[in-house]
Amino acid sequence: MSTRSLNRIVFLLLCLYVPFAAAYAQKQRITGKVTDATTGVPLEGITVRVKLSGTGTLTGKEGTYAIEAKTDDVLELSAIGFKPLSVPVNSRTVVDIQLTSTVSELSQVVLVGTRSGGRARIETPVPVDVISMSQTAYPTAKMDLTALLNVSAPSFNYNKQSGSDGADQIDLATLRGLGPDQTLVLVNGKRRHQTAFIAVYGTRGRGNSGTDLNAIPEAAIDRVEILRDGASAQYGSDAIAGVINIILKKEVNHLYVNAGYAGYYDHKYNTHFGQDLNQYKSGGAIDGNAVSVGLSYGVPLGKNGGFLNFSGNFLKQGKTYRQVLDTNLANKDALPINVVRRSYGDASKTTGGGMLNLELPFADGKTTFYAFGGYNYKFSDAYAYSRHFNGNNPSSSGHPDRFPTDANGNLIFYPDIMYPVSSPGGAANDTVFDPHIQNKIRDWSAAAGIKGEFGNDWTWDLSNTIGRNDFHFYGDKTFNASMGANTPTHFDDGGFSFLQNTANLTIGKAFSGVAHGLNLALGAEYRYEKYQIYAGDAASYTNYDPTFFKATGAQGFPGYRPSDEVDANRSNIAGFVDAELDVTDKWLIGAAVRAENYSDFGFTSNYKFATRYKVTSNFNLRGSVSTGFRAPSLQQINFSSQYTNVQGGTITEVKIAPNSNSITRAAGIPDLKQEKSVNASLGFTWKPLSALSVTVDGYLVKVKDRIVLSGQFSASDTTLSPELYQTLNNLHIDNAQFFANAVNTTNTGVDIVIDYNKRWANQRFRALIAANFQHMKIDKINVPEKLNDSYLHRKSFFSDREERFVLASAPPVKIGLNLDYGINKFGVSAHVTYFGKVELYGYGWSGDLAGSGINPVVGLDSDPDKLVPELFKYKGKAVTDLAVNYKLTKQLNWFVGADNIFNVHPSLGVVDGARLSAYDSESGGAWDAVQMGFNGIRLFTRFVLTL
């Protein structure tokens, strides 16, 4: 072969090789992470495609992806709820990408309810509310998380209590009308401990415990996710009604300060404007004065995107004083003097705490250490029921046995505690005191864990979370009358504590090659719980009067006794499997199975199936069905107390007997067992416009064996079984009640959320409607055999009045309309919340069963012998909040406005035509605790600084 021919062959080979080599050289492995541009949350399940080759992949649990593409190619990303994005490779091997949601709130990525790393809100198979603190907390006078959520989420409800033995400071909230302890609370996806407090008196959710949301500083919170669907199969006990997931801030190099003031100006019912009556305690024309300061700041850690964010809040709030000041019963809305509670209103409180949130990725980029936790302290002071020495007012009764007297029975007057009140008809003044109930609550939590990747794109997360709540009672400005002149006026009443430790391991993997994507998660959990009751000072519970004429212990709140003390614990171990499969690009199905074994009551297993189908690009159908459970809490199993109760004007000593007590056994109350539920939901999400989203979700929740606190059984009832009658009298107990799996209920309802969010030029407008329509019925009352022998005993076990309280856990209708408009530096917000009609019974002043709550009746003012049902009808009413804000500088925003600007109050808790029988409500005031509150207009101003 000639040299010339050889050169030609070489030339031809080079011509063939060069383009192939060039093409091969241009193709390279590209990795990266896809996150939400607003929240920084990693996005899983996002489609990443190479434009020229058409190949694609899905992002994994941490938002990561890996794909091959040419150096000059383009990556195309798409997902419903986010703006499509094209990103040139530009010869890079690492391409991190941020996606921007098309509608800021409804399209946020949510983490609760899925272990696939997060989905756009309107893409989830079950309803989830996403509430941003930066949008919710500023244009309002509300200064705690529970109150903010109450007007932000459609089926979230709570009722502010007054004088309720601790419930004043633990705002127990509910979802979909169920119990406070039937909602699970998570922080950063990890189980949050419950409070040691259990509601036994003066509150909705009687017999329930719950989580103190207000112990988490508002300044620490980025957003709150509320899953409105049963999730026991995914998260375990307490998730019958749903899950609240609190996401802490991750920001760095930004200082946030929120300082505000609020006060109530109620010219109609504030006792300041009725001082001439000489009947009630009072404060200023503006009362309930509150100041709050919240701050947060974050610093970067390491060189791999780590951070440490620390936040804190301080709040100091004064008492409110509310009574009906018009006592001329010829007027329509007048009431007689309230001799039951002369000091009625919100308690004062001082609270402060802090929170840390930390993440520290390792140098390998695949492993991250994280930790978060905090401490909160709360002190409160509330008034209890009034005590009268003589009872000169015909509506009151004299109780010298509640007052300190000398050897001759003469009153020992304490001028800083007791006060005189005038009596009608020129009768002598009476002497009154209002015991104070004080609480010191300490709450702390800590979580730490490591998460990362191993093997072929498997992820893992190992964590431990511990939390403790201590609830300590004190009596102040009160007496142990049996001690006479030697009585102290301040008592240590003892209290209780609850500790929970949860260790959790979860592993998962996204399989992009299975259908259109499969995410599989498996995990195990071990939880340990400990509950303690500790006694108070001997003077707080002892009767030193040998004749027993004088009342026992401290008035208002007798202390816990050594016989009440308990130190109980239990553990449980759980395992779960959770899977989500994109069958097609339109059809998603999810399933979960969870099994748990408790050391005290045994084994349970639960299941869930959920699905979502994209009918069109902007319309999704979704639904779910699941079983659920809630383990009886250690608080319910072991709580023991003896307290003072007021029913129908009669003061008695009541024993709440724990599950193992001889009284409980004599009554035939069985061991507490788990509550079981069946949940079903069906709904749709619709996005007709880029700025408009609509979600509608119907639901049904059937709960069997709900644990509640029974009614009271009297030691004077000779028709009780001989064993129970003898036990009560041998222990010198006036009345006894118990925790029991007493009630089966069915809740049905529908949640509707319509959100329009539009920006143009220098203007912005948002309209949000969040509505809940719900109905609950009691299917069955599970009366123990020993108490099922007569109508009286069946109704004493769970009375008509108690039934109404369960049914009134949430109003049948709740509709919120939020309107926000801004232009340049100016903004205005108007929020209207309608609370539907609620009906509650009183105890009953009249009849053979007066004071029992069984078929409660009262006599008419015009004819006391004519008895009518004592049914309080709280009409549906709307409350309007209005605020304006102005950006003084780029960093400083000023808000000013008023909540309840039209000074709307609930209907009076009294029967038409029977106003002389007023104040027989649960609270002892003119109103029961209903959602809208009774304090009237609340003025506020706040400054928000961001640097």
JSON list of N, CA and C in Angstrom, two decimals, residues 212-232:
[
{"chain": "A", "resi": 212, "resn": "ASP", "atom": "N", "xyz": [-49.44, 21.44, 74.24]},
{"chain": "A", "resi": 212, "resn": "ASP", "atom": "CA", "xyz": [-49.44, 22.89, 74.43]},
{"chain": "A", "resi": 212, "resn": "ASP", "atom": "C", "xyz": [-48.70, 23.54, 73.26]},
{"chain": "A", "resi": 213, "resn": "LEU", "atom": "N", "xyz": [-49.45, 23.94, 72.23]},
{"chain": "A", "resi": 213, "resn": "LEU", "atom": "CA", "xyz": [-48.83, 24.56, 71.06]},
{"chain": "A", "resi": 213, "resn": "LEU", "atom": "C", "xyz": [-48.17, 25.88, 71.42]},
{"chain": "A", "resi": 214, "resn": "ASN", "atom": "N", "xyz": [-48.69, 26.56, 72.43]},
{"chain": "A", "resi": 214, "resn": "ASN", "atom": "CA", "xyz": [-48.16, 27.87, 72.78]},
{"chain": "A", "resi": 214, "resn": "ASN", "atom": "C", "xyz": [-46.81, 27.80, 73.49]},
{"chain": "A", "resi": 215, "resn": "ALA", "atom": "N", "xyz": [-46.35, 26.58, 73.82]},
{"chain": "A", "resi": 215, "resn": "ALA", "atom": "CA", "xyz": [-45.02, 26.44, 74.42]},
{"chain": "A", "resi": 215, "resn": "ALA", "atom": "C", "xyz": [-43.92, 26.53, 73.37]},
{"chain": "A", "resi": 216, "resn": "ILE", "atom": "N", "xyz": [-44.29, 26.60, 72.10]},
{"chain": "A", "resi": 216, "resn": "ILE", "atom": "CA", "xyz": [-43.31, 26.73, 71.01]},
{"chain": "A", "resi": 216, "resn": "ILE", "atom": "C", "xyz": [-43.30, 28.19, 70.58]},
{"chain": "A", "resi": 217, "resn": "PRO", "atom": "N", "xyz": [-42.17, 28.89, 70.67]},
{"chain": "A", "resi": 217, "resn": "PRO", "atom": "CA", "xyz": [-42.14, 30.32, 70.35]},
{"chain": "A", "resi": 217, "resn": "PRO", "atom": "C", "xyz": [-42.59, 30.58, 68.91]},
{"chain": "A", "resi": 218, "resn": "GLU", "atom": "N", "xyz": [-43.48, 31.51, 68.76]},
{"chain": "A", "resi": 218, "resn": "GLU", "atom": "CA", "xyz": [-43.95, 31.87, 67.41]},
{"chain": "A", "resi": 218, "resn": "GLU", "atom": "C", "xyz": [-42.80, 32.34, 66.53]},
{"chain": "A", "resi": 219, "resn": "ALA", "atom": "N", "xyz": [-41.82, 33.00, 67.12]},
{"chain": "A", "resi": 219, "resn": "ALA", "atom": "CA", "xyz": [-40.69, 33.51, 66.35]},
{"chain": "A", "resi": 219, "resn": "ALA", "atom": "C", "xyz": [-39.84, 32.40, 65.76]},
{"chain": "A", "resi": 220, "resn": "ALA", "atom": "N", "xyz": [-39.96, 31.19, 66.32]},
{"chain": "A", "resi": 220, "resn": "ALA", "atom": "CA", "xyz": [-39.15, 30.06, 65.84]},
{"chain": "A", "resi": 220, "resn": "ALA", "atom": "C", "xyz": [-39.77, 29.36, 64.64]},
{"chain": "A", "resi": 221, "resn": "ILE", "atom": "N", "xyz": [-41.03, 29.68, 64.33]},
{"chain": "A", "resi": 221, "resn": "ILE", "atom": "CA", "xyz": [-41.80, 28.89, 63.38]},
{"chain": "A", "resi": 221, "resn": "ILE", "atom": "C", "xyz": [-41.78, 29.52, 61.99]},
{"chain": "A", "resi": 222, "resn": "ASP", "atom": "N", "xyz": [-41.44, 28.73, 61.01]},
{"chain": "A", "resi": 222, "resn": "ASP", "atom": "CA", "xyz": [-41.53, 29.15, 59.62]},
{"chain": "A", "resi": 222, "resn": "ASP", "atom": "C", "xyz": [-42.95, 28.99, 59.10]},
{"chain": "A", "resi": 223, "resn": "ARG", "atom": "N", "xyz": [-43.52, 27.81, 59.30]},
{"chain": "A", "resi": 223, "resn": "ARG", "atom": "CA", "xyz": [-44.87, 27.54, 58.84]},
{"chain": "A", "resi": 223, "resn": "ARG", "atom": "C", "xyz": [-45.44, 26.37, 59.64]},
{"chain": "A", "resi": 224, "resn": "VAL", "atom": "N", "xyz": [-46.75, 26.21, 59.54]},
{"chain": "A", "resi": 224, "resn": "VAL", "atom": "CA", "xyz": [-47.45, 25.11, 60.20]},
{"chain": "A", "resi": 224, "resn": "VAL", "atom": "C", "xyz": [-48.23, 24.35, 59.14]},
{"chain": "A", "resi": 225, "resn": "GLU", "atom": "N", "xyz": [-48.03, 23.03, 59.11]},
{"chain": "A", "resi": 225, "resn": "GLU", "atom": "CA", "xyz": [-48.77, 22.16, 58.20]},
{"chain": "A", "resi": 225, "resn": "GLU", "atom": "C", "xyz": [-49.82, 21.40, 59.01]},
{"chain": "A", "resi": 226, "resn": "ILE", "atom": "N", "xyz": [-51.07, 21.47, 58.57]},
{"chain": "A", "resi": 226, "resn": "ILE", "atom": "CA", "xyz": [-52.15, 20.79, 59.28]},
{"chain": "A", "resi": 226, "resn": "ILE", "atom": "C", "xyz": [-52.75, 19.74, 58.34]},
{"chain": "A", "resi": 227, "resn": "LEU", "atom": "N", "xyz": [-52.47, 18.49, 58.63]},
{"chain": "A", "resi": 227, "resn": "LEU", "atom": "CA", "xyz": [-53.01, 17.38, 57.87]},
{"chain": "A", "resi": 227, "resn": "LEU", "atom": "C", "xyz": [-54.39, 17.04, 58.43]},
{"chain": "A", "resi": 228, "resn": "ARG", "atom": "N", "xyz": [-55.42, 17.27, 57.64]},
{"chain": "A", "resi": 228, "resn": "ARG", "atom": "CA", "xyz": [-56.79, 17.03, 58.08]},
{"chain": "A", "resi": 228, "resn": "ARG", "atom": "C", "xyz": [-57.26, 15.65, 57.61]},
{"chain": "A", "resi": 229, "resn": "ASP", "atom": "N", "xyz": [-56.68, 14.62, 58.17]},
{"chain": "A", "resi": 229, "resn": "ASP", "atom": "CA", "xyz": [-57.05, 13.27, 57.78]},
{"chain": "A", "resi": 229, "resn": "ASP", "atom": "C", "xyz": [-56.45, 12.31, 58.79]},
{"chain": "A", "resi": 230, "resn": "GLY", "atom": "N", "xyz": [-57.12, 11.20, 59.04]},
{"chain": "A", "resi": 230, "resn": "GLY", "atom": "CA", "xyz": [-56.58, 10.21, 59.96]},
{"chain": "A", "resi": 230, "resn": "GLY", "atom": "C", "xyz": [-55.24, 9.69, 59.49]},
{"chain": "A", "resi": 231, "resn": "ALA", "atom": "N", "xyz": [-54.28, 9.60, 60.39]},
{"chain": "A", "resi": 231, "resn": "ALA", "atom": "CA", "xyz": [-52.92, 9.22, 60.00]},
{"chain": "A", "resi": 231, "resn": "ALA", "atom": "C", "xyz": [-52.25, 8.31, 61.02]},
{"chain": "A", "resi": 232, "resn": "SER", "atom": "N", "xyz": [-53.04, 7.53, 61.76]},
{"chain": "A", "resi": 232, "resn": "SER", "atom": "CA", "xyz": [-52.46, 6.63, 62.76]},
{"chain": "A", "resi": 232, "resn": "SER", "atom": "C", "xyz": [-51.57, 5.58, 62.11]}
]
